[in-house]
Coordinates of C-alpha atoms and ligand atoms in Angstrom, one line a residue:
X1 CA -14.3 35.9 -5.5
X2 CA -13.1 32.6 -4.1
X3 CA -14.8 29.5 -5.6
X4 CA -16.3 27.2 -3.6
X5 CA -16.0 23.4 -4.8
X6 CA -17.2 20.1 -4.1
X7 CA -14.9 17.7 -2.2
X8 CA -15.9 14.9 -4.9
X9 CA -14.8 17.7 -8.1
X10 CA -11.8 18.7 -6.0
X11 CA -10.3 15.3 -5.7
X12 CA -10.7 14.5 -9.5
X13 CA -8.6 17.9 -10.1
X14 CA -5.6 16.7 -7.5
X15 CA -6.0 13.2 -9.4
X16 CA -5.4 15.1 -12.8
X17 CA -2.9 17.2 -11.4
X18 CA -0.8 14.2 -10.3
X19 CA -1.4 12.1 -13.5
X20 CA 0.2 8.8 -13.7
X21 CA 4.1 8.2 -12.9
X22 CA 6.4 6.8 -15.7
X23 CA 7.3 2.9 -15.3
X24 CA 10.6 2.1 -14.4
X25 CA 13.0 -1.1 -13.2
X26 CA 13.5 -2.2 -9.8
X27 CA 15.0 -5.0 -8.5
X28 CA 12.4 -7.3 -7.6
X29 CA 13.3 -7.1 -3.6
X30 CA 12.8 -3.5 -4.0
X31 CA 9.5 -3.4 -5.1
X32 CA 7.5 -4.5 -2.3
X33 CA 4.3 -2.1 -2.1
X34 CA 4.6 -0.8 -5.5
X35 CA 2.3 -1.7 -8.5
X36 CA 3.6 -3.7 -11.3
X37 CA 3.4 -1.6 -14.3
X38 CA 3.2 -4.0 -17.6
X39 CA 1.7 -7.8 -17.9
X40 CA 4.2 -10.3 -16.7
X41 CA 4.9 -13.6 -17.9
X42 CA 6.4 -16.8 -16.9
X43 CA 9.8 -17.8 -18.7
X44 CA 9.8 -20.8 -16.5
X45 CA 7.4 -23.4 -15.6
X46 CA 6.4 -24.0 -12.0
X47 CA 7.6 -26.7 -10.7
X48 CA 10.6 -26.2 -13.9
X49 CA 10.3 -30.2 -13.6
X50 CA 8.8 -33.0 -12.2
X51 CA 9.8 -33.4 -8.8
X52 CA 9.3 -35.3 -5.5
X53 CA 7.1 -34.1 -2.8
X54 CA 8.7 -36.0 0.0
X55 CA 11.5 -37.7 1.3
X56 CA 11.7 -41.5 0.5
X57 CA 12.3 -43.3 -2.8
X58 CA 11.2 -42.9 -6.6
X59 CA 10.1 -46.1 -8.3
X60 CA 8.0 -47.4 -10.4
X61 CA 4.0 -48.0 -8.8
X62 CA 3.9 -51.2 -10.9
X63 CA 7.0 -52.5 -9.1
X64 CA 5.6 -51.9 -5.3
X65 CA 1.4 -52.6 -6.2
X66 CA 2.4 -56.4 -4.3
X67 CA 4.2 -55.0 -1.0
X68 CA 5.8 -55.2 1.1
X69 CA 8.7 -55.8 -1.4
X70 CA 12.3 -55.1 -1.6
X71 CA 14.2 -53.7 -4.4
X72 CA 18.1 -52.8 -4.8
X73 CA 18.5 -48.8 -4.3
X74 CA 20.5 -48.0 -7.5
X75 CA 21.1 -44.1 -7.1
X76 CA 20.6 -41.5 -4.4
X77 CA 19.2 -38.2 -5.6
X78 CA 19.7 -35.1 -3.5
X79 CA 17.9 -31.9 -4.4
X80 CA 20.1 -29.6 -6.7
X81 CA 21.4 -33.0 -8.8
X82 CA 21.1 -32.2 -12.7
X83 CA 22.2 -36.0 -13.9
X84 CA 20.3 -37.6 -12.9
X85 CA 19.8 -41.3 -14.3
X86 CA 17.0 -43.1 -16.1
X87 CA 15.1 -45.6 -13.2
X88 CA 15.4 -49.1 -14.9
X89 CA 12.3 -52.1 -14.1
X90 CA 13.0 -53.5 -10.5
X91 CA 14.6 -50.9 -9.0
X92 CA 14.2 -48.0 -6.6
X93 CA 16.7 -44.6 -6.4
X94 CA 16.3 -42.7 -3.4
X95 CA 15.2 -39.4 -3.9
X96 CA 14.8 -36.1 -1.2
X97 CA 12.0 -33.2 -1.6
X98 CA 12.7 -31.1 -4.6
X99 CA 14.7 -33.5 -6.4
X100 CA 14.1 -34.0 -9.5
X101 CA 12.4 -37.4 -10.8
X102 CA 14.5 -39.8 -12.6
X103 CA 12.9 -41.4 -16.1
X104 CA 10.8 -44.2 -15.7
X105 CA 9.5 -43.4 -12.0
X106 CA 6.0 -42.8 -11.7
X107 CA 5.5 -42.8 -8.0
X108 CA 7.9 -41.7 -4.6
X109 CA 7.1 -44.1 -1.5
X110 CA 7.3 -41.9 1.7
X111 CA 11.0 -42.4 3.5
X112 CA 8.3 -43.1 6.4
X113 CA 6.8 -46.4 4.3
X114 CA 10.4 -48.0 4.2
X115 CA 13.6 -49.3 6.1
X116 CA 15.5 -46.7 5.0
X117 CA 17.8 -48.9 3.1
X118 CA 21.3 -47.9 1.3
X119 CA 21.8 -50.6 -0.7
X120 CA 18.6 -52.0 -0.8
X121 CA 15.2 -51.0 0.5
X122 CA 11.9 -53.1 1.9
X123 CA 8.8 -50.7 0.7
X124 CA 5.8 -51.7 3.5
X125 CA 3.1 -50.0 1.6
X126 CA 1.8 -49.7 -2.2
X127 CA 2.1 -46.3 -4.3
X128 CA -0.5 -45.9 -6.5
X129 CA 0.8 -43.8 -10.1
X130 CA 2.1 -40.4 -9.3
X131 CA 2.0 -40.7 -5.7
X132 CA 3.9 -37.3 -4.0
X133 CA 4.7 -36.5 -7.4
X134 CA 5.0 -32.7 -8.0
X135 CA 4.5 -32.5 -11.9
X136 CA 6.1 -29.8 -13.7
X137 CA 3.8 -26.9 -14.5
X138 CA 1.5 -27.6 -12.2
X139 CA 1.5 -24.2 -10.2
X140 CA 2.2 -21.9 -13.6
X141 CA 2.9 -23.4 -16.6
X142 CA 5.5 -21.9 -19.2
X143 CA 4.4 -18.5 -20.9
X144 CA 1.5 -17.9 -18.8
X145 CA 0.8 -14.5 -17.3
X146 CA 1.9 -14.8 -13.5
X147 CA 1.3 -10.8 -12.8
X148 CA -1.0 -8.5 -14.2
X149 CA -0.3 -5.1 -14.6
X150 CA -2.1 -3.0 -11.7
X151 CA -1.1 -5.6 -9.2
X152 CA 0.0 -4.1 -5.9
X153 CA 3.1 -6.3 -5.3
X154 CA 2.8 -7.7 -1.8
X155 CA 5.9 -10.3 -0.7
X156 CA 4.4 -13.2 -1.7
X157 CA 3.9 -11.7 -5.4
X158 CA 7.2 -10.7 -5.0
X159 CA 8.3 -14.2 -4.4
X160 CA 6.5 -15.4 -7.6
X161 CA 8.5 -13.2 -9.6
X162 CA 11.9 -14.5 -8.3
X163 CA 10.7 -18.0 -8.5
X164 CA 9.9 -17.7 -12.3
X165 CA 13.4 -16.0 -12.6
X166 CA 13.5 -12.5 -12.4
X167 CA 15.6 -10.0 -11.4
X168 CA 13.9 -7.0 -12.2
X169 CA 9.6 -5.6 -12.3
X170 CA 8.6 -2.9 -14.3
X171 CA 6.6 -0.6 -11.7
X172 CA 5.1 2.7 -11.8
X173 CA 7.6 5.0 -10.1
X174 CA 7.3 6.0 -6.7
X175 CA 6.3 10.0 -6.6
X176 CA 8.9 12.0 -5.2
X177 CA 7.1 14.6 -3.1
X178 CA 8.4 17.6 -1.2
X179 CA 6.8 18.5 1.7
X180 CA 6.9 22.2 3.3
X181 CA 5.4 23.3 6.3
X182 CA 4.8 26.9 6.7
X183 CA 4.2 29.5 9.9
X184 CA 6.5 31.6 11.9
X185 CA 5.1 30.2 14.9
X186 CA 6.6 26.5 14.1
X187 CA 9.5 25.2 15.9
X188 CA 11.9 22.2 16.1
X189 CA 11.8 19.8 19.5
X190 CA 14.3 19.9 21.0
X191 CA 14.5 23.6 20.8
X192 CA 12.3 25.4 23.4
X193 CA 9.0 26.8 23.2
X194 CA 8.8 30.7 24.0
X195 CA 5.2 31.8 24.3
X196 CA 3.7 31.9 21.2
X197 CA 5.5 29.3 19.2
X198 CA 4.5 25.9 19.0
X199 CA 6.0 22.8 17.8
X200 CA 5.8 22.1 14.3
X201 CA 4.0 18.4 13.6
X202 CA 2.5 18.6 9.8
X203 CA 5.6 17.3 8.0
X204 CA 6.2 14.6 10.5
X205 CA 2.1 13.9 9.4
X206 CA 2.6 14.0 5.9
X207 CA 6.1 12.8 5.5
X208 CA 5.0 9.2 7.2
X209 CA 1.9 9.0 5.8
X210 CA 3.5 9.5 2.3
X211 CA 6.3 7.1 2.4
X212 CA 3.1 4.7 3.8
X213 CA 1.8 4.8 0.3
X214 CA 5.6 4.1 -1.4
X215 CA 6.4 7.7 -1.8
X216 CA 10.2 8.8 -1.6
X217 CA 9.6 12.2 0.5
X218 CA 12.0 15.2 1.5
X219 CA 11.2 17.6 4.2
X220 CA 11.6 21.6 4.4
X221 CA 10.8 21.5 7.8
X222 CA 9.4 24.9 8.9
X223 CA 9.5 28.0 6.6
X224 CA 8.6 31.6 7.8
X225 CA 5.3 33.7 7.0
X226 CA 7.8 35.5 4.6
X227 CA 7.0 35.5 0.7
X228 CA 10.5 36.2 -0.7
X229 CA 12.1 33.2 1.7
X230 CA 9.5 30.9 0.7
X231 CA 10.7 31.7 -3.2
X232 CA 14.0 31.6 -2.0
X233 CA 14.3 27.9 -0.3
X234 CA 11.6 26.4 -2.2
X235 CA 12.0 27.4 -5.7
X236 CA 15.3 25.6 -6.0
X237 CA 13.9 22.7 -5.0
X238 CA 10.9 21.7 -7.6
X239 CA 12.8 20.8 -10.4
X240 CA 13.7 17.5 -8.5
X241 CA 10.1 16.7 -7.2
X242 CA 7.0 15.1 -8.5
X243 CA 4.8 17.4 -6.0
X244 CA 5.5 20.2 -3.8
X245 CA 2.9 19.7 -0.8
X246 CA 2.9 22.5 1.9
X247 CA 0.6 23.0 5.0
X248 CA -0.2 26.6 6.1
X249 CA -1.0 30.2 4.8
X250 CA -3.6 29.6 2.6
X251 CA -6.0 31.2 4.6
X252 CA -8.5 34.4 4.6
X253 CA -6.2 36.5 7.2
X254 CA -3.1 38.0 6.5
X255 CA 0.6 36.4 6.4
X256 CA -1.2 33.7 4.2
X257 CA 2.8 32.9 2.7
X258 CA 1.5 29.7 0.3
X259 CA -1.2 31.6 -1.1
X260 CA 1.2 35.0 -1.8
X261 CA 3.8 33.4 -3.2
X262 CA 2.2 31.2 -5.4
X263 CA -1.3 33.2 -6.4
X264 CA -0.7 34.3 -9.9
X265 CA 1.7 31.7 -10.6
X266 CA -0.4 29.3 -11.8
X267 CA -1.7 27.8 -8.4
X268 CA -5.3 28.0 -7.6
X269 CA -6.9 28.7 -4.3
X270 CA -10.1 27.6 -3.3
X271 CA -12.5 26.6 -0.8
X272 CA -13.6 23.4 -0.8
X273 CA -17.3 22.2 0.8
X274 CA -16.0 20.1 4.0
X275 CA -15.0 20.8 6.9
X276 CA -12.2 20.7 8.4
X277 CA -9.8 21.7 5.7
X278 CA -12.0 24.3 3.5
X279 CA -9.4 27.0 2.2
X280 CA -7.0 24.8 -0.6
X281 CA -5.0 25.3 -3.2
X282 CA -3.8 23.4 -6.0
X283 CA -1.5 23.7 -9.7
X284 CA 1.3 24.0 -10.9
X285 CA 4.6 26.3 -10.4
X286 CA 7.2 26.0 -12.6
X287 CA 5.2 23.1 -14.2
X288 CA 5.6 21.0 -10.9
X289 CA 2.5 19.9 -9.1
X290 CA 1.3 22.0 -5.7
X291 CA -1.0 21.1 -3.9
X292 CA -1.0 23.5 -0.7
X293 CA -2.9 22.4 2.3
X294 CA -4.1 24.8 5.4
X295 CA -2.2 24.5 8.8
X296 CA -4.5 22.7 11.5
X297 CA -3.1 19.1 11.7
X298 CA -6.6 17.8 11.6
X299 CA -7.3 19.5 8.5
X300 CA -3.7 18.4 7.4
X301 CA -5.1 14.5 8.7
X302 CA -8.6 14.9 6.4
X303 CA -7.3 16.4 3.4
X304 CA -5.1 13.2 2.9
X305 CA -7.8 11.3 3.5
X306 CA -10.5 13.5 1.2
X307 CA -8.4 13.8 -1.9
X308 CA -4.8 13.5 -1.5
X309 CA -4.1 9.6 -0.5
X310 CA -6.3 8.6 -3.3
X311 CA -4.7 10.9 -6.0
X312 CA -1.1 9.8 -5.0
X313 CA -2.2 6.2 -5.5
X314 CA -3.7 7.2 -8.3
X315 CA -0.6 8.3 -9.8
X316 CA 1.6 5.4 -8.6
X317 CA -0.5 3.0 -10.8
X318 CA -3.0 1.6 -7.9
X319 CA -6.8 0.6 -9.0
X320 CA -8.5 0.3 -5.8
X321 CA -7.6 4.1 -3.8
X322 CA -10.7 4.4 -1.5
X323 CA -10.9 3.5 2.2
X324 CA -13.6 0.8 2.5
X325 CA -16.5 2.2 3.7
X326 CA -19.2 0.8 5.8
X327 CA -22.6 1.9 7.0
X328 CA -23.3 2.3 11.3
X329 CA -25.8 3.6 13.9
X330 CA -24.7 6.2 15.9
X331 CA -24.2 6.3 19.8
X332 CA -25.0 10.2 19.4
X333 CA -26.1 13.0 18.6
X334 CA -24.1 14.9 16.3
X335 CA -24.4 18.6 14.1
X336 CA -22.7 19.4 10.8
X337 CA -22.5 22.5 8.6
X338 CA -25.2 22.6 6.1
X339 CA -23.8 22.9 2.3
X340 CA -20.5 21.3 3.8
X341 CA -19.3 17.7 3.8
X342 CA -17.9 17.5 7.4
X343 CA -14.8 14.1 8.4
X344 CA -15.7 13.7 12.0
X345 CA -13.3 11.6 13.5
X346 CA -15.0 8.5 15.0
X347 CA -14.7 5.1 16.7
X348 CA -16.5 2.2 15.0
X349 CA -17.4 -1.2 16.8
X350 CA -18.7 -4.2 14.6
X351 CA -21.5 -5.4 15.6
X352 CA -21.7 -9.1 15.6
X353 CA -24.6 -10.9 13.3
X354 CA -25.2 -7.1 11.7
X355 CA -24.0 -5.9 8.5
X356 CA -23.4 -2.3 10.3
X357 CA -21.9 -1.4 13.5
X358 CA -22.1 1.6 15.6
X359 CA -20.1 4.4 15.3
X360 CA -19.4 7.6 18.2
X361 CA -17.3 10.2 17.8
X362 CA -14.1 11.1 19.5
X363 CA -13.3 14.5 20.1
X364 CA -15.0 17.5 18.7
X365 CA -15.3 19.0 15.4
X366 CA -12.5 21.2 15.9
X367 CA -9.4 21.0 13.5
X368 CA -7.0 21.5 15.9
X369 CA -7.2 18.6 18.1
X370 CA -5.1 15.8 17.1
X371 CA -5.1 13.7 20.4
X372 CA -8.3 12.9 19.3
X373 CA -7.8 12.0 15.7
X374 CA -5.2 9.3 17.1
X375 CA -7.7 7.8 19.5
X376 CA -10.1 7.2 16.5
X377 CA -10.2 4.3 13.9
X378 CA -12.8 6.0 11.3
X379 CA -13.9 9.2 9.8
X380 CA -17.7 9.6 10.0
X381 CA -19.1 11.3 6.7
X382 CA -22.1 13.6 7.1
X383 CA -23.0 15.1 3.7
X384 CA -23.6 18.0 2.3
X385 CA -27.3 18.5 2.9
X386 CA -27.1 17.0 6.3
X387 CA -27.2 19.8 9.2
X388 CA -28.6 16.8 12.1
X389 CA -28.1 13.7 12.8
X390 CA -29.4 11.7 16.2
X391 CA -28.8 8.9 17.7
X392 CA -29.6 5.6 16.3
X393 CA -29.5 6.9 12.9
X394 CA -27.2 5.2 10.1
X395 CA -24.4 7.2 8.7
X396 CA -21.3 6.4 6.6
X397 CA -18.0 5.9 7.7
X398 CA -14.4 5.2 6.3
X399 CA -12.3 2.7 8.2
X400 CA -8.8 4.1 8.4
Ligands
AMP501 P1 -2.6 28.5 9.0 O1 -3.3 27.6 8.0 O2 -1.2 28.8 8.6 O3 -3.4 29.7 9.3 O4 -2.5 27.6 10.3 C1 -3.7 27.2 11.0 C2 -3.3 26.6 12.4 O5 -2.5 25.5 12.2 C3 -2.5 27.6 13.2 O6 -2.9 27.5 14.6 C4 -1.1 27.1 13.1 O7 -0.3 27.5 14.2 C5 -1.3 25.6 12.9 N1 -0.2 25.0 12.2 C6 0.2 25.4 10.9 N2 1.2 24.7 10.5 C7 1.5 23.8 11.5 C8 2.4 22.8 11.6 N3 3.3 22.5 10.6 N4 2.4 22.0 12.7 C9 1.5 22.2 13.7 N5 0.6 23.2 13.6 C10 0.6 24.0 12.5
MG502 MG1 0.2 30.0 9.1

């Protein structure tokens, strides 16, 4: 007897299934889209000393409160100078942006506020104390955190991390998934289509859509409806993978390949309640993660979206795995399998002044047409208990 099981309990399983990737060390360029996998804190403070916001001249504010004046220039200061020399009473050093400030200055008149003077300079306006001053600390001070653990590092996070000197993150490593598409009817462009065949798209689906989320992905490309050369390519391969993911053969008919070779072997096959992408199957072989989706590239599409993308950020340390999900009227019409959730693909518009916006769907229910999937920018979810919906009513919907 197959067991039928909700979408919801089906995508805690494949969550379980995946667990939670070990933390390694990456370069800190490298880890752009990963999430940082410990606490991280500053060695350095931010500015690392107090420094001048502009190009001009460092002086004391006491020394200019009655300008215009003129004072004797008694240093230059270029960024990147490390002796800099204490400022004595009565004098002015000129400084650029980034240098850092010598003792004794408390303010930096603007290079715009002067004559530009070498050897000495006339100061037009008054600086008041700490005037284009960048203090030390001021951004992140010494020892504080600067990156929590669970952060998805995006490039400026990246840049924090460099700035407060390192050269490596601790991140949750990226899963390494195989991905295996399965029919004798599949075939590689450019080769040419005899009647019958048709050209193999699921791993070119998956394989993107994977290394999207940071995965590092390898591709079996098309493997025939044959049970002994599925063992044969595959088997050899798992020891080297996080997750092997195939599409196809895990059907009712006959020629299911996934669901021969791996029933019995500790991999379970089911039927989930949605539509598309009902027949599924999921464990482990050889103590490596399956999870085995069914051929139809819009069943291929949903099932990343229902449980798989979530379950594979899940595992590679990220918090927030759910599509955001908004509520809209619908411009139609629309039926859906009782005691199934059904992912129609849809187009949402925000409506302006409205918390909603209204949603129609493009293309049909049928999980075999793809054009249409690409023309939409949401799934619309009709439950479970819902068999009707008509036009004008609200419904949910996840933005892709
Ligand atoms: P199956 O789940 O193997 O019964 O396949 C269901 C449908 O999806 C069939 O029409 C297959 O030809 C099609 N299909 C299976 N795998 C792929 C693939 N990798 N690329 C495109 N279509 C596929
Ligand atoms: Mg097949």
């Amino acid at each position: 007897m197959v067991r039928v099981i909700s979408v919801d309990a089906y995508r805690q399983t494949v969550t379980e299934l995946l667990g939670r990737a070990p933390a390694i060390s990456v370069p800190v360029a490298e880890a752009a889209g990963l999430v940082a996998a410990r606490d991280v804190f500053a060695d350095v403070a931010l500015p690392p000393f107090d420094n001048s916001a502009m190009d001009g001249y460092a002086v004391r504010a006491a020394d200019v409160a009655d300008a215009p004046v003129t004072l004797p220039v008694a240093d230059d200061i270029p960024a990147g100078r490390i002796d800099v020399q204490p400022l004595k009473p009565g004098t002015a050093q000129r400084i650029m942006t980034g240098a850092p400030l010598p003792p004794g200055a408390d303010a930096v008149v603007m290079v715009e506020d002067t004559d530009r003077g070498m050897t000495e300079v006339r100061i037009s306006r008054a600086a008041p104390e700490g005037n284009h001053i960048r203090r030390i600390g001021e951004d992140v001070t010494k020892g504080a955190l600067a990156l929590h653990e669970g952060t998805v590092l995006s490039h400026s996070h990246l840049g924090l991390a460099a700035a407060v000197g390192l050269a490596s993150l601790e991140v949750y490593r990226p899963l390494s998934v195989l991905v295996v598409s399965t029919g004798t009817e599949l075939v590689e462009a450019p080769n040419p289509l005899q009647h019958g065949q048709i050209y193999e798209s699921n791993s070119v689906m998956l394989a993107a859509a994977l290394r999207g989320l940071g995965c590092q992905v390898e591709v079996v490309r098309s493997v025939v409806d044959d049970v002994a050369e599925f063992r044969r390519l595959i088997e050899p391969r798992l020891a080297s993978v996080d997750l092997l993911l195939t599409s196809g053969g895990v059907s009712a008919g006959a020629y299911e390949v996934v669901k021969d070779a791996l029933s019995g072997q500790g991999v379970e096959f089911q039927k989930i309640a949605m539509q598309p992408g009902g027949p599924q199957g999921c464990g482990r072989w050889n103590g490596v993660p399956v999870v085995t989706l069914p051929g139809n590239p819009v069943s291929v599409l949903v099932s990343f979206e229902a449980f798989l993308r979530p379950a594979v950020l899940a595992a590679m340390g990220h918090v927030d795995v759910d599509r955001q999900r908004v509520r809209a009227r619908l411009t139609e019409d629309m039926t859906s399998p009782a005691g199934r959730r059904q992912y129609r693909r849809g187009f949402f518009t925000p409506v302006l002044g409205e918390v909603t916006g209204m949603v129609g769907p493009r293309g049909g229910p049928g999980s075999h047409l793809l054009a249409a999937f690409t023309q939409a920018n949401c799934l619309i979810v009709l439950p479970e208990e819902v068999a009707e919906v008509a036009e004008g009513d609200e419904v949910d919907v996840l933005l892709l």
